[in-house]
Amino acid sequence: MQSIQSEGYPVIFENSIPELVKFVEQGNYSRFFILTDENTGEHCLPIVQTALAHLDNFDIIEVNAGEENKNIDFCVGVWKMLIDFGADRKALMINLGGGVITDMGGFVASTYKRGIDFVQVPTTLLSQVDASVGGKTGVDVDGIKNIIGTFTQPRAVFMADEFLHTLPPRQILSGLAEMLKHGLIVDRQYWDTLKTSDLSLPSTELIHRSVEIKNEIVLQDPHEKSIRKALNFGHTIGHAVETWSLLNDKDPLTHGEAIAIGMICEAWLSNQKTDLPDNELIEIIEVLGGLYPHYQITEESLPTLLEHMQKDKKNLNGNINCTLLTNIGQYSIDNICFADELCDSLRYYAAL
Amino acid sequence: MQSIQSEGYPVIFENSIPELVKFVEQGNYSRFFILTDENTGEHCLPIVQTALAHLDNFDIIEVNAGEENKNIDFCVGVWKMLIDFGADRKALMINLGGGVITDMGGFVASTYKRGIDFVQVPTTLLSQVDASVGGKTGVDVDGIKNIIGTFTQPRAVFMADEFLHTLPPRQILSGLAEMLKHGLIVDRQYWDTLKTSDLSLPSTELIHRSVEIKNEIVLQDPHEKSIRKALNFGHTIGHAVETWSLLNDKDPLTHGEAIAIGMICEAWLSNQKTDLPDNELIEIIEVLGGLYPHYQITEESLPTLLEHMQKDKKNLNGNINCTLLTNIGQYSIDNICFADELCDSLRYYAAL
Ligand SMILES: NC(=O)c1ccc[n+]([C@@H]2O[C@H](COP(=O)([O-])OP(=O)(O)OC[C@H]3O[C@@H](n4cnc5c(N)ncnc54)[C@H](O)[C@@H]3O)[C@@H](O)[C@H]2O)c1
Ligand SMILES: NC(=O)c1ccc[n+]([C@@H]2O[C@H](COP(=O)([O-])OP(=O)(O)OC[C@H]3O[C@@H](n4cnc5c(N)ncnc54)[C@H](O)[C@@H]3O)[C@@H](O)[C@H]2O)c1
Ligand SMILES: [Zn+2]
Ligand SMILES: [Zn+2]
């Protein structure tokens, strides 16, 4: 399967582990550091470590797993370890994990000594189909997602589907939401294929197509000034629900579960505001409702959810800007949505 | 006096405050934020605030003064204030202060929502002649200077010598060290002019020439891969002394005082290793010795000072790389210096 060329770096789909080894061997790095969390340390690191066993110039940095640790304190911890390990400007970071590790590791690397090289080895479906291209790094402050970050490209991305075998089904579903989104915003045919595929473990071909779609969009708008906003479909409301859940639930929603909710709400807004046909709204609800469990959203939570949306970084001048659909496979950016419309969409979801 | 054009932005020397006002008025920003410390809040902010009095879309963020506050915790504080003030991606930061404020404010702006616009209004001589061009932002971690940062250009730099009138003489001397360095590394004539000028308050012409010199160098090497290292003259040892002093002295050395020590030590190394003539070494010692107080460096402090140098970000593969002089007005980069040579240079200084 062909590599995908992004902004100055390749996303490699074939022989990825040997390719990673080659990259490290030929890279003339003073030392390299593998960032993992507890889970990828257990399930993915052994594969990488075996492949790199003949090299001795590396250290492993393990952090706790989970979005609640994707914050600046953990970055400080990793920066301090890099200092203690004597990492210089010719050091390389290998971020081995899901989106938390690739986002946080990317931010740490892009700011350590004003930027050292890093590569991404995404080990969740979500990080493979979404975080792998686009150059966004980020961490949370005060529970506000990705409020701090940089636009910095990795040197390469290595995709290996063998990592996905140890991924819990809920994590597969989390990534799937982004793949479904890619179909909904620009590719009706891809959406149709997904609908009829076995999605318990999406094929490499399907993953490849998702990366291709995302890549085409980000290459046209690297700094999210215009059409990249297409990718925000489902995310205005989804992010708010995700933040809410992270702050209130014992077992919080995954990113994709929250985005699935956001996509239903924003599909309803599309039906109201941008003429998404009724039958397509129903189709979206059926597909997403068939894959994702229903989540309880109470009337009392609406003001807080709105507040989260207002703090979300995509909003200019205090207005809430949504990406909506005009059809399945066709997006429309910069639709100003008012508080009561957003609440009504959440009420609509709650009543499903 | 002509503006200096740096990497995509102007450094403005004439009518700077009115020019700043014009910039803000025409910039189409959603809101702007002025970052100050206690001292610039007292001495410089009134001037700026008076000029901006007709605008109401701004907030002031004041932090404690001093290098010991140029750390990630203060950044978190500023990020949180930006969140609370509802700063969106079209917000502007105006960094009004010395190098601590311009470095930290630049870092905060370059990472908030993955980067918002910022302008620099340097109010110390040091920040005018040094921090104003080059695109480096940075903060300290664990007392290691600028270990975290980005390369990000401001939208503009506004230089106003009226700010310098409230600056204590020690702070003038601090900036002067960089100006002297500019002469030593590339411009013998400028060095000679400085030697014979009244330096209690350097003229705008002299400041302009320093910015010009630094700018010529950084434009050739924005990411410090080669000739920009020229600017490190005096800094390998100087930074170590500065860190030491910050950790040990009640009234720590200023940056320039530490760099002046570093320049004497590295001039001695130049005499030993790159054939800086004896008479030029003596001339450098006389000029710097006449301007800066002598600082006590004990034999016991040498191991710690060396450790600081090893952690310094300019070192690749653990070696210590120094920029030295072959003559006054001519630099030589990438001279590997060994531990005993560095210690001997500090001993030489101690015995002066
Ligand atoms: N940069 C971007 O463009 C971008 C895009 C989308 C999402 N994100 C970010 O990604 C994050 C979510 O990504 P995520 O869901 O991958 O999060 P994650 O990194 O928290 O991974 C989810 C869980 O799976 C575990 N895990 C990872 N790989 C595994 C494997 N192979 N086997 C078993 N367990 C494994 C992790 O330890 C974690 O517990 C969010 O923080 C989001 O903001 C970033
Ligand atoms: N980015 C770069 O390229 C670069 C270059 C050189 C130095 N630096 C950084 O700059 C910092 C040192 O700069 P600095 O000496 O300007 O530090 P500073 O900002 O701490 O200023 C020195 C002192 O002067 C006070 N002050 C500032 N302006 C004043 C005014 N107009 N009147 C009265 N008091 C005033 C400040 O409050 C502070 O107490 C260091 O952190 C260094 O790393 C950065
Ligand atoms: Zn997403
Ligand atoms: Zn300096």
PDB file of N, CA and C in Angstrom, chain A residues 7-61:
ATOM      1  N   GLU A   7       2.569  17.209   4.539  1.00  0.00           N
ATOM      2  CA  GLU A   7       3.391  18.429   4.448  1.00  0.00           C
ATOM      3  C   GLU A   7       4.854  18.155   4.807  1.00  0.00           C
ATOM      4  N   GLY A   8       5.613  17.655   3.825  1.00  0.00           N
ATOM      5  CA  GLY A   8       7.039  17.442   4.053  1.00  0.00           C
ATOM      6  C   GLY A   8       7.404  16.133   4.718  1.00  0.00           C
ATOM      7  N   TYR A   9       6.451  15.251   4.901  1.00  0.00           N
ATOM      8  CA  TYR A   9       6.790  13.969   5.526  1.00  0.00           C
ATOM      9  C   TYR A   9       5.856  12.867   5.023  1.00  0.00           C
ATOM     10  N   PRO A  10       6.343  11.613   5.047  1.00  0.00           N
ATOM     11  CA  PRO A  10       5.529  10.499   4.568  1.00  0.00           C
ATOM     12  C   PRO A  10       4.757   9.812   5.690  1.00  0.00           C
ATOM     13  N   VAL A  11       3.578   9.308   5.342  1.00  0.00           N
ATOM     14  CA  VAL A  11       2.837   8.417   6.231  1.00  0.00           C
ATOM     15  C   VAL A  11       2.980   7.022   5.639  1.00  0.00           C
ATOM     16  N   ILE A  12       3.695   6.175   6.349  1.00  0.00           N
ATOM     17  CA  ILE A  12       4.103   4.885   5.808  1.00  0.00           C
ATOM     18  C   ILE A  12       3.150   3.786   6.272  1.00  0.00           C
ATOM     19  N   PHE A  13       2.653   2.999   5.302  1.00  0.00           N
ATOM     20  CA  PHE A  13       1.679   1.938   5.619  1.00  0.00           C
ATOM     21  C   PHE A  13       2.263   0.535   5.489  1.00  0.00           C
ATOM     22  N   GLU A  14       3.386   0.409   4.787  1.00  0.00           N
ATOM     23  CA  GLU A  14       3.907  -0.937   4.545  1.00  0.00           C
ATOM     24  C   GLU A  14       5.237  -1.144   5.251  1.00  0.00           C
ATOM     25  N   ASN A  15       5.418  -2.318   5.841  1.00  0.00           N
ATOM     26  CA  ASN A  15       6.675  -2.619   6.555  1.00  0.00           C
ATOM     27  C   ASN A  15       7.022  -1.519   7.529  1.00  0.00           C
ATOM     28  N   SER A  16       6.060  -1.056   8.238  1.00  0.00           N
ATOM     29  CA  SER A  16       6.271   0.165   9.018  1.00  0.00           C
ATOM     30  C   SER A  16       7.331   0.012  10.098  1.00  0.00           C
ATOM     31  N   ILE A  17       7.357  -1.125  10.780  1.00  0.00           N
ATOM     32  CA  ILE A  17       8.348  -1.280  11.846  1.00  0.00           C
ATOM     33  C   ILE A  17       9.781  -1.326  11.274  1.00  0.00           C
ATOM     34  N   PRO A  18      10.027  -2.164  10.250  1.00  0.00           N
ATOM     35  CA  PRO A  18      11.360  -2.092   9.624  1.00  0.00           C
ATOM     36  C   PRO A  18      11.690  -0.692   9.089  1.00  0.00           C
ATOM     37  N   GLU A  19      10.675  -0.010   8.557  1.00  0.00           N
ATOM     38  CA  GLU A  19      10.924   1.347   8.045  1.00  0.00           C
ATOM     39  C   GLU A  19      11.299   2.294   9.184  1.00  0.00           C
ATOM     40  N   LEU A  20      10.669   2.123  10.326  1.00  0.00           N
ATOM     41  CA  LEU A  20      11.006   2.937  11.500  1.00  0.00           C
ATOM     42  C   LEU A  20      12.456   2.684  11.912  1.00  0.00           C
ATOM     43  N   VAL A  21      12.834   1.425  11.940  1.00  0.00           N
ATOM     44  CA  VAL A  21      14.207   1.081  12.309  1.00  0.00           C
ATOM     45  C   VAL A  21      15.191   1.733  11.342  1.00  0.00           C
ATOM     46  N   LYS A  22      14.886   1.645  10.053  1.00  0.00           N
ATOM     47  CA  LYS A  22      15.760   2.250   9.045  1.00  0.00           C
ATOM     48  C   LYS A  22      15.868   3.766   9.280  1.00  0.00           C
ATOM     49  N   PHE A  23      14.725   4.365   9.542  1.00  0.00           N
ATOM     50  CA  PHE A  23      14.714   5.813   9.786  1.00  0.00           C
ATOM     51  C   PHE A  23      15.647   6.183  10.939  1.00  0.00           C
ATOM     52  N   VAL A  24      15.540   5.434  12.020  1.00  0.00           N
ATOM     53  CA  VAL A  24      16.351   5.737  13.198  1.00  0.00           C
ATOM     54  C   VAL A  24      17.833   5.507  12.902  1.00  0.00           C
ATOM     55  N   GLU A  25      18.119   4.415  12.214  1.00  0.00           N
ATOM     56  CA  GLU A  25      19.522   4.080  11.906  1.00  0.00           C
ATOM     57  C   GLU A  25      20.162   5.144  11.020  1.00  0.00           C
ATOM     58  N   GLN A  26      19.382   5.644  10.060  1.00  0.00           N
ATOM     59  CA  GLN A  26      19.974   6.565   9.081  1.00  0.00           C
ATOM     60  C   GLN A  26      19.885   8.023   9.511  1.00  0.00           C
ATOM     61  N   GLY A  27      19.223   8.265  10.642  1.00  0.00           N
ATOM     62  CA  GLY A  27      18.882   9.640  10.991  1.00  0.00           C
ATOM     63  C   GLY A  27      19.987  10.454  11.630  1.00  0.00           C
ATOM     64  N   ASN A  28      21.092   9.840  11.980  1.00  0.00           N
ATOM     65  CA  ASN A  28      22.196  10.594  12.574  1.00  0.00           C
ATOM     66  C   ASN A  28      21.766  11.339  13.834  1.00  0.00           C
ATOM     67  N   TYR A  29      20.958  10.696  14.653  1.00  0.00           N
ATOM     68  CA  TYR A  29      20.510  11.304  15.902  1.00  0.00           C
ATOM     69  C   TYR A  29      21.479  10.978  17.034  1.00  0.00           C
ATOM     70  N   SER A  30      21.621  11.922  17.944  1.00  0.00           N
ATOM     71  CA  SER A  30      22.539  11.717  19.067  1.00  0.00           C
ATOM     72  C   SER A  30      21.979  10.660  20.021  1.00  0.00           C
ATOM     73  N   ARG A  31      20.669  10.599  20.105  1.00  0.00           N
ATOM     74  CA  ARG A  31      20.003   9.705  21.041  1.00  0.00           C
ATOM     75  C   ARG A  31      18.518   9.745  20.701  1.00  0.00           C
ATOM     76  N   PHE A  32      17.780   8.689  21.043  1.00  0.00           N
ATOM     77  CA  PHE A  32      16.346   8.807  20.837  1.00  0.00           C
ATOM     78  C   PHE A  32      15.557   8.326  22.034  1.00  0.00           C
ATOM     79  N   PHE A  33      14.345   8.809  22.101  1.00  0.00           N
ATOM     80  CA  PHE A  33      13.498   8.618  23.269  1.00  0.00           C
ATOM     81  C   PHE A  33      12.141   8.100  22.803  1.00  0.00           C
ATOM     82  N   ILE A  34      11.703   7.019  23.422  1.00  0.00           N
ATOM     83  CA  ILE A  34      10.394   6.459  23.066  1.00  0.00           C
ATOM     84  C   ILE A  34       9.410   6.838  24.164  1.00  0.00           C
ATOM     85  N   LEU A  35       8.394   7.588  23.774  1.00  0.00           N
ATOM     86  CA  LEU A  35       7.353   7.973  24.736  1.00  0.00           C
ATOM     87  C   LEU A  35       6.195   6.980  24.643  1.00  0.00           C
ATOM     88  N   THR A  36       5.838   6.391  25.761  1.00  0.00           N
ATOM     89  CA  THR A  36       4.707   5.454  25.786  1.00  0.00           C
ATOM     90  C   THR A  36       3.826   5.764  26.985  1.00  0.00           C
ATOM     91  N   ASP A  37       2.660   5.148  27.024  1.00  0.00           N
ATOM     92  CA  ASP A  37       1.908   5.126  28.279  1.00  0.00           C
ATOM     93  C   ASP A  37       1.872   3.685  28.795  1.00  0.00           C
ATOM     94  N   GLU A  38       1.242   3.479  29.940  1.00  0.00           N
ATOM     95  CA  GLU A  38       1.250   2.131  30.530  1.00  0.00           C
ATOM     96  C   GLU A  38       0.790   1.071  29.528  1.00  0.00           C
ATOM     97  N   ASN A  39      -0.280   1.394  28.782  1.00  0.00           N
ATOM     98  CA  ASN A  39      -0.852   0.392  27.884  1.00  0.00           C
ATOM     99  C   ASN A  39       0.012   0.148  26.658  1.00  0.00           C
ATOM    100  N   THR A  40       0.475   1.216  26.038  1.00  0.00           N
ATOM    101  CA  THR A  40       1.321   0.990  24.860  1.00  0.00           C
ATOM    102  C   THR A  40       2.684   0.464  25.311  1.00  0.00           C
ATOM    103  N   GLY A  41       3.072   0.802  26.528  1.00  0.00           N
ATOM    104  CA  GLY A  41       4.296   0.217  27.085  1.00  0.00           C
ATOM    105  C   GLY A  41       4.162  -1.294  27.177  1.00  0.00           C
ATOM    106  N   GLU A  42       2.963  -1.756  27.499  1.00  0.00           N
ATOM    107  CA  GLU A  42       2.759  -3.194  27.625  1.00  0.00           C
ATOM    108  C   GLU A  42       2.547  -3.862  26.258  1.00  0.00           C
ATOM    109  N   HIS A  43       1.680  -3.249  25.421  1.00  0.00           N
ATOM    110  CA  HIS A  43       1.264  -3.953  24.202  1.00  0.00           C
ATOM    111  C   HIS A  43       2.097  -3.630  22.962  1.00  0.00           C
ATOM    112  N   CYS A  44       2.623  -2.428  22.882  1.00  0.00           N
ATOM    113  CA  CYS A  44       3.261  -2.010  21.618  1.00  0.00           C
ATOM    114  C   CYS A  44       4.776  -1.894  21.743  1.00  0.00           C
ATOM    115  N   LEU A  45       5.223  -1.451  22.899  1.00  0.00           N
ATOM    116  CA  LEU A  45       6.663  -1.248  23.073  1.00  0.00           C
ATOM    117  C   LEU A  45       7.475  -2.513  22.800  1.00  0.00           C
ATOM    118  N   PRO A  46       7.038  -3.701  23.266  1.00  0.00           N
ATOM    119  CA  PRO A  46       7.846  -4.903  23.010  1.00  0.00           C
ATOM    120  C   PRO A  46       8.144  -5.096  21.518  1.00  0.00           C
ATOM    121  N   ILE A  47       7.142  -4.866  20.680  1.00  0.00           N
ATOM    122  CA  ILE A  47       7.335  -5.022  19.227  1.00  0.00           C
ATOM    123  C   ILE A  47       8.426  -4.075  18.732  1.00  0.00           C
ATOM    124  N   VAL A  48       8.337  -2.817  19.166  1.00  0.00           N
ATOM    125  CA  VAL A  48       9.304  -1.813  18.715  1.00  0.00           C
ATOM    126  C   VAL A  48      10.682  -2.087  19.311  1.00  0.00           C
ATOM    127  N   GLN A  49      10.684  -2.437  20.579  1.00  0.00           N
ATOM    128  CA  GLN A  49      11.962  -2.671  21.258  1.00  0.00           C
ATOM    129  C   GLN A  49      12.719  -3.849  20.651  1.00  0.00           C
ATOM    130  N   THR A  50      11.991  -4.894  20.296  1.00  0.00           N
ATOM    131  CA  THR A  50      12.636  -6.047  19.661  1.00  0.00           C
ATOM    132  C   THR A  50      13.288  -5.621  18.352  1.00  0.00           C
ATOM    133  N   ALA A  51      12.554  -4.806  17.600  1.00  0.00           N
ATOM    134  CA  ALA A  51      13.085  -4.370  16.311  1.00  0.00           C
ATOM    135  C   ALA A  51      14.306  -3.464  16.468  1.00  0.00           C
ATOM    136  N   LEU A  52      14.382  -2.767  17.599  1.00  0.00           N
ATOM    137  CA  LEU A  52      15.478  -1.809  17.812  1.00  0.00           C
ATOM    138  C   LEU A  52      16.565  -2.369  18.731  1.00  0.00           C
ATOM    139  N   ALA A  53      16.458  -3.675  19.017  1.00  0.00           N
ATOM    140  CA  ALA A  53      17.333  -4.272  20.043  1.00  0.00           C
ATOM    141  C   ALA A  53      18.823  -4.063  19.767  1.00  0.00           C
ATOM    142  N   HIS A  54      19.187  -3.952  18.494  1.00  0.00           N
ATOM    143  CA  HIS A  54      20.614  -3.800  18.173  1.00  0.00           C
ATOM    144  C   HIS A  54      21.129  -2.381  18.432  1.00  0.00           C
ATOM    145  N   LEU A  55      20.232  -1.473  18.777  1.00  0.00           N
ATOM    146  CA  LEU A  55      20.665  -0.097  19.073  1.00  0.00           C
ATOM    147  C   LEU A  55      20.666   0.097  20.584  1.00  0.00           C
ATOM    148  N   ASP A  56      21.564   0.945  21.074  1.00  0.00           N
ATOM    149  CA  ASP A  56      21.588   1.116  22.525  1.00  0.00           C
ATOM    150  C   ASP A  56      21.490   2.573  22.952  1.00  0.00           C
ATOM    151  N   ASN A  57      21.310   3.447  21.955  1.00  0.00           N
ATOM    152  CA  ASN A  57      21.285   4.865  22.314  1.00  0.00           C
ATOM    153  C   ASN A  57      19.864   5.391  22.502  1.00  0.00           C
ATOM    154  N   PHE A  58      19.077   4.667  23.287  1.00  0.00           N
ATOM    155  CA  PHE A  58      17.739   5.210  23.524  1.00  0.00           C
ATOM    156  C   PHE A  58      17.262   4.976  24.956  1.00  0.00           C
ATOM    157  N   ASP A  59      16.316   5.788  25.352  1.00  0.00           N
ATOM    158  CA  ASP A  59      15.678   5.656  26.648  1.00  0.00           C
ATOM    159  C   ASP A  59      14.172   5.615  26.440  1.00  0.00           C
ATOM    160  N   ILE A  60      13.487   5.069  27.422  1.00  0.00           N
ATOM    161  CA  ILE A  60      12.029   4.974  27.350  1.00  0.00           C
ATOM    162  C   ILE A  60      11.429   5.887  28.404  1.00  0.00           C
ATOM    163  N   ILE A  61      10.462   6.654  28.004  1.00  0.00           N
ATOM    164  CA  ILE A  61       9.754   7.524  28.945  1.00  0.00           C
ATOM    165  C   ILE A  61       8.299   7.078  28.971  1.00  0.00           C
TER     166      ILE A  61
END
